[in-house]
PDB file of C-alpha atoms in Angstrom:
ATOM      1  CA  MET A   1     -77.795 -36.760 -26.339  1.00 44.00           C
ATOM      2  CA  PRO A   2     -77.599 -38.602 -29.715  1.00 42.00           C
ATOM      3  CA  GLY A   3     -79.117 -35.686 -31.692  1.00 47.00           C
ATOM      4  CA  LEU A   4     -76.577 -33.092 -30.498  1.00 61.00           C
ATOM      5  CA  THR A   5     -74.976 -31.542 -33.573  1.00 73.00           C
ATOM      6  CA  ARG A   6     -71.657 -29.763 -33.623  1.00 80.00           C
ATOM      7  CA  SER A   7     -73.385 -26.444 -34.108  1.00 83.00           C
ATOM      8  CA  LEU A   8     -75.665 -27.042 -31.097  1.00 80.00           C
ATOM      9  CA  ALA A   9     -72.699 -28.187 -29.029  1.00 84.00           C
ATOM     10  CA  LEU A  10     -70.958 -24.863 -29.764  1.00 88.00           C
ATOM     11  CA  ARG A  11     -74.081 -22.959 -28.850  1.00 91.00           C
ATOM     12  CA  VAL A  12     -74.090 -24.644 -25.487  1.00 92.00           C
ATOM     13  CA  PHE A  13     -70.330 -24.692 -24.811  1.00 94.00           C
ATOM     14  CA  VAL A  14     -69.028 -21.300 -26.021  1.00 94.00           C
ATOM     15  CA  PRO A  15     -71.229 -18.822 -24.119  1.00 96.00           C
ATOM     16  CA  PHE A  16     -70.608 -20.558 -20.761  1.00 96.00           C
ATOM     17  CA  ALA A  17     -66.871 -20.893 -21.521  1.00 96.00           C
ATOM     18  CA  PHE A  18     -66.741 -17.158 -22.243  1.00 97.00           C
ATOM     19  CA  GLY A  19     -68.347 -16.508 -18.881  1.00 96.00           C
ATOM     20  CA  TYR A  20     -65.817 -18.680 -17.098  1.00 97.00           C
ATOM     21  CA  PHE A  21     -62.997 -16.877 -18.957  1.00 97.00           C
ATOM     22  CA  LEU A  22     -64.302 -13.598 -17.554  1.00 97.00           C
ATOM     23  CA  SER A  23     -64.678 -15.081 -14.063  1.00 96.00           C
ATOM     24  CA  TYR A  24     -61.000 -16.020 -13.912  1.00 95.00           C
ATOM     25  CA  LEU A  25     -59.944 -12.723 -15.475  1.00 96.00           C
ATOM     26  CA  GLY A  26     -61.855 -10.926 -12.691  1.00 94.00           C
ATOM     27  CA  ARG A  27     -60.130 -13.008 -10.059  1.00 92.00           C
ATOM     28  CA  VAL A  28     -56.606 -12.093 -11.027  1.00 93.00           C
ATOM     29  CA  VAL A  29     -56.927  -8.568 -12.454  1.00 93.00           C
ATOM     30  CA  ASN A  30     -56.343  -6.836  -9.095  1.00 90.00           C
ATOM     31  CA  ALA A  31     -52.710  -7.946  -9.151  1.00 91.00           C
ATOM     32  CA  VAL A  32     -52.079  -5.773 -12.188  1.00 94.00           C
ATOM     33  CA  LEU A  33     -54.362  -2.945 -10.990  1.00 93.00           C
ATOM     34  CA  ALA A  34     -52.790  -2.791  -7.532  1.00 93.00           C
ATOM     35  CA  PRO A  35     -50.041  -0.225  -8.265  1.00 93.00           C
ATOM     36  CA  HIS A  36     -52.554   2.145  -9.907  1.00 94.00           C
ATOM     37  CA  LEU A  37     -55.005   1.741  -7.013  1.00 93.00           C
ATOM     38  CA  VAL A  38     -52.249   2.401  -4.479  1.00 93.00           C
ATOM     39  CA  ALA A  39     -51.157   5.494  -6.365  1.00 92.00           C
ATOM     40  CA  GLU A  40     -54.641   6.949  -6.759  1.00 93.00           C
ATOM     41  CA  PHE A  41     -56.241   5.989  -3.394  1.00 93.00           C
ATOM     42  CA  ASP A  42     -53.204   5.596  -1.142  1.00 92.00           C
ATOM     43  CA  LEU A  43     -54.163   2.015  -0.269  1.00 90.00           C
ATOM     44  CA  GLY A  44     -52.105  -0.182   2.033  1.00 91.00           C
ATOM     45  CA  ALA A  45     -51.370  -3.881   1.819  1.00 90.00           C
ATOM     46  CA  ALA A  46     -54.405  -4.659   4.048  1.00 93.00           C
ATOM     47  CA  ASP A  47     -56.678  -2.653   1.785  1.00 92.00           C
ATOM     48  CA  LEU A  48     -55.479  -4.508  -1.265  1.00 91.00           C
ATOM     49  CA  GLY A  49     -55.870  -7.830   0.475  1.00 92.00           C
ATOM     50  CA  PHE A  50     -59.394  -6.919   1.509  1.00 93.00           C
ATOM     51  CA  LEU A  51     -60.358  -5.889  -2.036  1.00 91.00           C
ATOM     52  CA  THR A  52     -59.102  -9.209  -3.298  1.00 89.00           C
ATOM     53  CA  SER A  53     -60.770 -11.280  -0.615  1.00 93.00           C
ATOM     54  CA  VAL A  54     -64.207  -9.587  -0.833  1.00 95.00           C
ATOM     55  CA  TYR A  55     -64.557 -10.935  -4.390  1.00 95.00           C
ATOM     56  CA  PHE A  56     -64.090 -14.500  -3.086  1.00 94.00           C
ATOM     57  CA  LEU A  57     -66.300 -13.950  -0.029  1.00 95.00           C
ATOM     58  CA  ALA A  58     -69.252 -12.798  -2.171  1.00 95.00           C
ATOM     59  CA  PHE A  59     -68.578 -15.620  -4.617  1.00 95.00           C
ATOM     60  CA  ALA A  60     -68.531 -18.287  -1.865  1.00 94.00           C
ATOM     61  CA  ALA A  61     -71.492 -16.913   0.107  1.00 92.00           C
ATOM     62  CA  PHE A  62     -73.777 -17.358  -2.864  1.00 94.00           C
ATOM     63  CA  GLN A  63     -72.943 -20.969  -3.650  1.00 90.00           C
ATOM     64  CA  LEU A  64     -75.624 -22.542  -1.449  1.00 85.00           C
ATOM     65  CA  PRO A  65     -78.583 -20.476  -2.736  1.00 88.00           C
ATOM     66  CA  LEU A  66     -77.051 -20.814  -6.238  1.00 93.00           C
ATOM     67  CA  GLY A  67     -77.589 -24.546  -6.194  1.00 88.00           C
ATOM     68  CA  ILE A  68     -81.262 -24.126  -5.417  1.00 88.00           C
ATOM     69  CA  LEU A  69     -81.670 -21.505  -8.182  1.00 91.00           C
ATOM     70  CA  LEU A  70     -79.901 -23.673 -10.784  1.00 90.00           C
ATOM     71  CA  ASP A  71     -82.226 -26.547  -9.967  1.00 86.00           C
ATOM     72  CA  ARG A  72     -85.344 -24.399 -10.241  1.00 86.00           C
ATOM     73  CA  PHE A  73     -84.607 -22.059 -13.140  1.00 89.00           C
ATOM     74  CA  GLY A  74     -81.790 -23.693 -15.088  1.00 90.00           C
ATOM     75  CA  PRO A  75     -78.211 -22.584 -15.790  1.00 93.00           C
ATOM     76  CA  ARG A  76     -78.950 -20.399 -18.845  1.00 93.00           C
ATOM     77  CA  ARG A  77     -81.270 -17.965 -17.081  1.00 93.00           C
ATOM     78  CA  ILE A  78     -79.384 -17.857 -13.770  1.00 95.00           C
ATOM     79  CA  GLU A  79     -75.928 -17.186 -15.219  1.00 96.00           C
ATOM     80  CA  ALA A  80     -77.209 -14.730 -17.823  1.00 96.00           C
ATOM     81  CA  GLY A  81     -78.777 -12.746 -14.986  1.00 96.00           C
ATOM     82  CA  LEU A  82     -75.960 -12.979 -12.530  1.00 97.00           C
ATOM     83  CA  ILE A  83     -73.224 -11.966 -14.919  1.00 97.00           C
ATOM     84  CA  LEU A  84     -75.057  -8.650 -15.389  1.00 97.00           C
ATOM     85  CA  VAL A  85     -74.424  -8.126 -11.660  1.00 97.00           C
ATOM     86  CA  ALA A  86     -70.737  -8.593 -12.425  1.00 97.00           C
ATOM     87  CA  ALA A  87     -71.008  -5.976 -15.180  1.00 98.00           C
ATOM     88  CA  LEU A  88     -72.624  -3.550 -12.718  1.00 98.00           C
ATOM     89  CA  GLY A  89     -69.870  -4.268 -10.176  1.00 97.00           C
ATOM     90  CA  SER A  90     -67.176  -3.594 -12.760  1.00 97.00           C
ATOM     91  CA  PHE A  91     -68.787  -0.283 -13.748  1.00 97.00           C
ATOM     92  CA  LEU A  92     -69.011   0.706 -10.046  1.00 97.00           C
ATOM     93  CA  PHE A  93     -65.345  -0.267  -9.511  1.00 97.00           C
ATOM     94  CA  ALA A  94     -64.331   1.814 -12.506  1.00 96.00           C
ATOM     95  CA  ALA A  95     -66.263   4.834 -11.181  1.00 96.00           C
ATOM     96  CA  ALA A  96     -65.193   4.457  -7.564  1.00 95.00           C
ATOM     97  CA  GLY A  97     -63.914   7.472  -5.690  1.00 93.00           C
ATOM     98  CA  GLY A  98     -62.640   5.615  -2.628  1.00 93.00           C
ATOM     99  CA  ILE A  99     -62.305   2.344  -0.821  1.00 93.00           C
ATOM    100  CA  ALA A 100     -66.071   1.990  -0.223  1.00 95.00           C
ATOM    101  CA  GLY A 101     -66.841   2.127  -3.942  1.00 95.00           C
ATOM    102  CA  LEU A 102     -64.009  -0.267  -4.777  1.00 96.00           C
ATOM    103  CA  THR A 103     -65.248  -2.715  -2.169  1.00 96.00           C
ATOM    104  CA  LEU A 104     -68.852  -2.628  -3.402  1.00 97.00           C
ATOM    105  CA  GLY A 105     -67.750  -3.060  -6.992  1.00 97.00           C
ATOM    106  CA  ARG A 106     -65.495  -6.054  -6.201  1.00 96.00           C
ATOM    107  CA  ALA A 107     -68.227  -7.684  -4.095  1.00 97.00           C
ATOM    108  CA  LEU A 108     -70.720  -7.394  -6.911  1.00 97.00           C
ATOM    109  CA  MET A 109     -68.200  -8.750  -9.364  1.00 97.00           C
ATOM    110  CA  GLY A 110     -67.672 -11.780  -7.163  1.00 96.00           C
ATOM    111  CA  LEU A 111     -71.404 -12.315  -6.745  1.00 97.00           C
ATOM    112  CA  GLY A 112     -72.002 -11.881 -10.436  1.00 97.00           C
ATOM    113  CA  VAL A 113     -69.555 -14.616 -11.509  1.00 97.00           C
ATOM    114  CA  SER A 114     -70.570 -16.997  -8.741  1.00 96.00           C
ATOM    115  CA  ALA A 115     -72.421 -19.235 -11.272  1.00 96.00           C
ATOM    116  CA  CYS A 116     -69.716 -19.267 -13.887  1.00 96.00           C
ATOM    117  CA  LEU A 117     -68.442 -22.724 -12.841  1.00 95.00           C
ATOM    118  CA  MET A 118     -71.508 -24.586 -11.591  1.00 95.00           C
ATOM    119  CA  ALA A 119     -73.871 -23.263 -14.308  1.00 95.00           C
ATOM    120  CA  PRO A 120     -71.784 -24.717 -17.196  1.00 95.00           C
ATOM    121  CA  PHE A 121     -71.218 -27.939 -15.231  1.00 95.00           C
ATOM    122  CA  THR A 122     -75.032 -28.181 -14.923  1.00 92.00           C
ATOM    123  CA  ALA A 123     -75.610 -27.227 -18.552  1.00 93.00           C
ATOM    124  CA  TYR A 124     -73.063 -29.649 -20.006  1.00 93.00           C
ATOM    125  CA  ARG A 125     -74.539 -32.464 -17.889  1.00 90.00           C
ATOM    126  CA  LEU A 126     -78.004 -31.653 -19.267  1.00 89.00           C
ATOM    127  CA  TRP A 127     -76.989 -31.245 -22.874  1.00 90.00           C
ATOM    128  CA  PHE A 128     -73.988 -33.413 -23.646  1.00 90.00           C
ATOM    129  CA  PRO A 129     -73.833 -37.219 -23.851  1.00 89.00           C
ATOM    130  CA  ALA A 130     -72.309 -38.712 -20.734  1.00 89.00           C
ATOM    131  CA  ALA A 131     -69.205 -39.733 -22.642  1.00 89.00           C
ATOM    132  CA  ARG A 132     -68.553 -36.047 -23.618  1.00 90.00           C
ATOM    133  CA  VAL A 133     -69.221 -34.306 -20.292  1.00 92.00           C
ATOM    134  CA  ALA A 134     -65.681 -34.746 -18.935  1.00 93.00           C
ATOM    135  CA  LEU A 135     -64.245 -33.327 -22.172  1.00 92.00           C
ATOM    136  CA  ALA A 136     -66.557 -30.304 -22.055  1.00 93.00           C
ATOM    137  CA  ASN A 137     -65.664 -29.687 -18.394  1.00 95.00           C
ATOM    138  CA  GLY A 138     -61.926 -29.995 -19.151  1.00 95.00           C
ATOM    139  CA  LEU A 139     -62.145 -27.517 -22.012  1.00 95.00           C
ATOM    140  CA  LEU A 140     -64.087 -25.188 -19.755  1.00 96.00           C
ATOM    141  CA  MET A 141     -61.283 -25.279 -17.206  1.00 96.00           C
ATOM    142  CA  ALA A 142     -58.781 -24.492 -19.953  1.00 96.00           C
ATOM    143  CA  CYS A 143     -60.823 -21.414 -20.852  1.00 96.00           C
ATOM    144  CA  GLY A 144     -60.532 -20.331 -17.228  1.00 95.00           C
ATOM    145  CA  GLY A 145     -56.762 -20.693 -17.484  1.00 96.00           C
ATOM    146  CA  LEU A 146     -56.812 -18.435 -20.567  1.00 96.00           C
ATOM    147  CA  GLY A 147     -58.738 -15.917 -18.470  1.00 95.00           C
ATOM    148  CA  ALA A 148     -55.984 -15.974 -15.838  1.00 95.00           C
ATOM    149  CA  ILE A 149     -53.362 -15.400 -18.532  1.00 95.00           C
ATOM    150  CA  ALA A 150     -55.423 -12.512 -19.953  1.00 95.00           C
ATOM    151  CA  GLY A 151     -55.351 -10.877 -16.523  1.00 92.00           C
ATOM    152  CA  THR A 152     -51.578 -10.301 -16.769  1.00 92.00           C
ATOM    153  CA  THR A 153     -49.756  -8.780 -19.793  1.00 92.00           C
ATOM    154  CA  PRO A 154     -52.941  -8.113 -21.815  1.00 93.00           C
ATOM    155  CA  VAL A 155     -54.398  -6.101 -18.946  1.00 94.00           C
ATOM    156  CA  GLU A 156     -51.159  -4.121 -18.660  1.00 94.00           C
ATOM    157  CA  PHE A 157     -51.370  -3.380 -22.361  1.00 94.00           C
ATOM    158  CA  GLY A 158     -54.999  -2.251 -21.900  1.00 93.00           C
ATOM    159  CA  ILE A 159     -53.955   0.091 -19.127  1.00 93.00           C
ATOM    160  CA  GLU A 160     -51.328   1.620 -21.394  1.00 93.00           C
ATOM    161  CA  LEU A 161     -53.927   2.216 -24.108  1.00 93.00           C
ATOM    162  CA  SER A 162     -56.464   3.670 -21.667  1.00 91.00           C
ATOM    163  CA  ASP A 163     -56.134   3.506 -17.898  1.00 93.00           C
ATOM    164  CA  TRP A 164     -57.212   1.102 -15.158  1.00 95.00           C
ATOM    165  CA  ARG A 165     -60.753   2.508 -15.186  1.00 96.00           C
ATOM    166  CA  GLY A 166     -61.001   1.938 -18.920  1.00 95.00           C
ATOM    167  CA  VAL A 167     -59.973  -1.689 -18.440  1.00 96.00           C
ATOM    168  CA  LEU A 168     -62.816  -2.200 -15.923  1.00 97.00           C
ATOM    169  CA  VAL A 169     -65.328  -0.527 -18.285  1.00 97.00           C
ATOM    170  CA  PHE A 170     -64.196  -2.909 -21.025  1.00 96.00           C
ATOM    171  CA  TYR A 171     -64.625  -5.849 -18.658  1.00 97.00           C
ATOM    172  CA  ALA A 172     -68.152  -4.657 -17.800  1.00 97.00           C
ATOM    173  CA  LEU A 173     -69.042  -4.461 -21.511  1.00 98.00           C
ATOM    174  CA  ALA A 174     -67.666  -7.947 -22.044  1.00 97.00           C
ATOM    175  CA  ALA A 175     -69.777  -9.271 -19.178  1.00 98.00           C
ATOM    176  CA  VAL A 176     -72.891  -7.690 -20.754  1.00 98.00           C
ATOM    177  CA  ALA A 177     -71.948  -9.362 -24.068  1.00 97.00           C
ATOM    178  CA  ALA A 178     -71.580 -12.694 -22.264  1.00 97.00           C
ATOM    179  CA  SER A 179     -75.054 -12.304 -20.696  1.00 97.00           C
ATOM    180  CA  VAL A 180     -76.623 -11.520 -24.089  1.00 96.00           C
ATOM    181  CA  LEU A 181     -74.808 -14.462 -25.680  1.00 95.00           C
ATOM    182  CA  MET A 182     -75.945 -16.813 -22.939  1.00 95.00           C
ATOM    183  CA  PHE A 183     -79.568 -15.721 -22.943  1.00 94.00           C
ATOM    184  CA  PHE A 184     -80.109 -15.641 -26.715  1.00 94.00           C
ATOM    185  CA  VAL A 185     -77.718 -18.335 -28.027  1.00 93.00           C
ATOM    186  CA  VAL A 186     -77.955 -21.136 -25.444  1.00 92.00           C
ATOM    187  CA  PRO A 187     -81.137 -23.104 -26.070  1.00 88.00           C
ATOM    188  CA  GLU A 188     -83.618 -23.684 -23.311  1.00 80.00           C
ATOM    189  CA  ARG A 189     -83.703 -27.413 -22.574  1.00 73.00           C
ATOM    190  CA  GLY A 190     -86.971 -28.822 -21.344  1.00 58.00           C
ATOM    191  CA  ARG A 191     -86.748 -30.641 -18.025  1.00 56.00           C
ATOM    192  CA  THR A 192     -87.672 -34.290 -17.761  1.00 53.00           C
ATOM    193  CA  ALA A 193     -89.078 -33.664 -14.259  1.00 62.00           C
ATOM    194  CA  ALA A 194     -90.263 -30.629 -12.307  1.00 71.00           C
ATOM    195  CA  PRO A 195     -87.877 -29.321  -9.605  1.00 74.00           C
ATOM    196  CA  PRO A 196     -88.741 -30.319  -6.019  1.00 75.00           C
ATOM    197  CA  PRO A 197     -90.745 -27.843  -3.898  1.00 81.00           C
ATOM    198  CA  ILE A 198     -88.689 -25.013  -2.456  1.00 83.00           C
ATOM    199  CA  SER A 199     -89.661 -26.081   1.070  1.00 85.00           C
ATOM    200  CA  ARG A 200     -88.065 -29.462   0.476  1.00 86.00           C
ATOM    201  CA  GLN A 201     -84.914 -27.922  -0.959  1.00 83.00           C
ATOM    202  CA  LEU A 202     -84.579 -25.652   2.071  1.00 85.00           C
ATOM    203  CA  ARG A 203     -85.066 -28.543   4.482  1.00 88.00           C
ATOM    204  CA  GLU A 204     -82.420 -30.560   2.721  1.00 85.00           C
ATOM    205  CA  LEU A 205     -80.091 -27.600   2.788  1.00 83.00           C
ATOM    206  CA  ALA A 206     -80.654 -27.141   6.493  1.00 88.00           C
ATOM    207  CA  GLY A 207     -79.964 -30.815   7.036  1.00 89.00           C
ATOM    208  CA  ILE A 208     -76.603 -30.520   5.239  1.00 85.00           C
ATOM    209  CA  LEU A 209     -75.594 -27.472   7.234  1.00 85.00           C
ATOM    210  CA  ALA A 210     -76.558 -29.225  10.493  1.00 91.00           C
ATOM    211  CA  ASP A 211     -74.569 -32.379   9.638  1.00 92.00           C
ATOM    212  CA  PRO A 212     -71.439 -32.625  11.816  1.00 93.00           C
ATOM    213  CA  LEU A 213     -69.534 -34.068   8.867  1.00 89.00           C
ATOM    214  CA  PHE A 214     -70.230 -30.905   6.909  1.00 83.00           C
TER     215      PHE A 214
END
């Protein structure tokens, strides 16, 4: 887009990059939390593995409906709404009294960050000139790497300052901040064409699922 200024580029890039940072942080944080969860809830290795996997299961299960939602409502609204689900999940995880609460919290966290990769990919394609999309996507991936790093020693430091529940509350507040940033800072870009009817999208999705190659 020839008229894209540096200020506007930052308004589009930064909020989504922050969301992707939180997505990666949420993926890896259980590795640091594990000893504290074991000590408090007497969890075994299978329990810890399940808590880790439920995040990815919820994340993956939502990818197909996510594509339809992004096409119909745009990346700004969808990710701003979904990341509030991640905030709710983090609050529930922090308040959990047993494995059921931990599982529900982790599942909602996974669901809530399920748009944190595809929403920015969609937004950058809509906003940035074609020659800059690869750069924006690459910088986004770097922000995810920073999130993975933040899920190690910085989280351990946060646990020392508070406890593991305090770290999850802080994560939830950061997710709320990301949602607000996305909704109020990212501009709404007008579409050049209306999205296809939902019936057509569902038929095309069914065709993909029924394809032997898939």
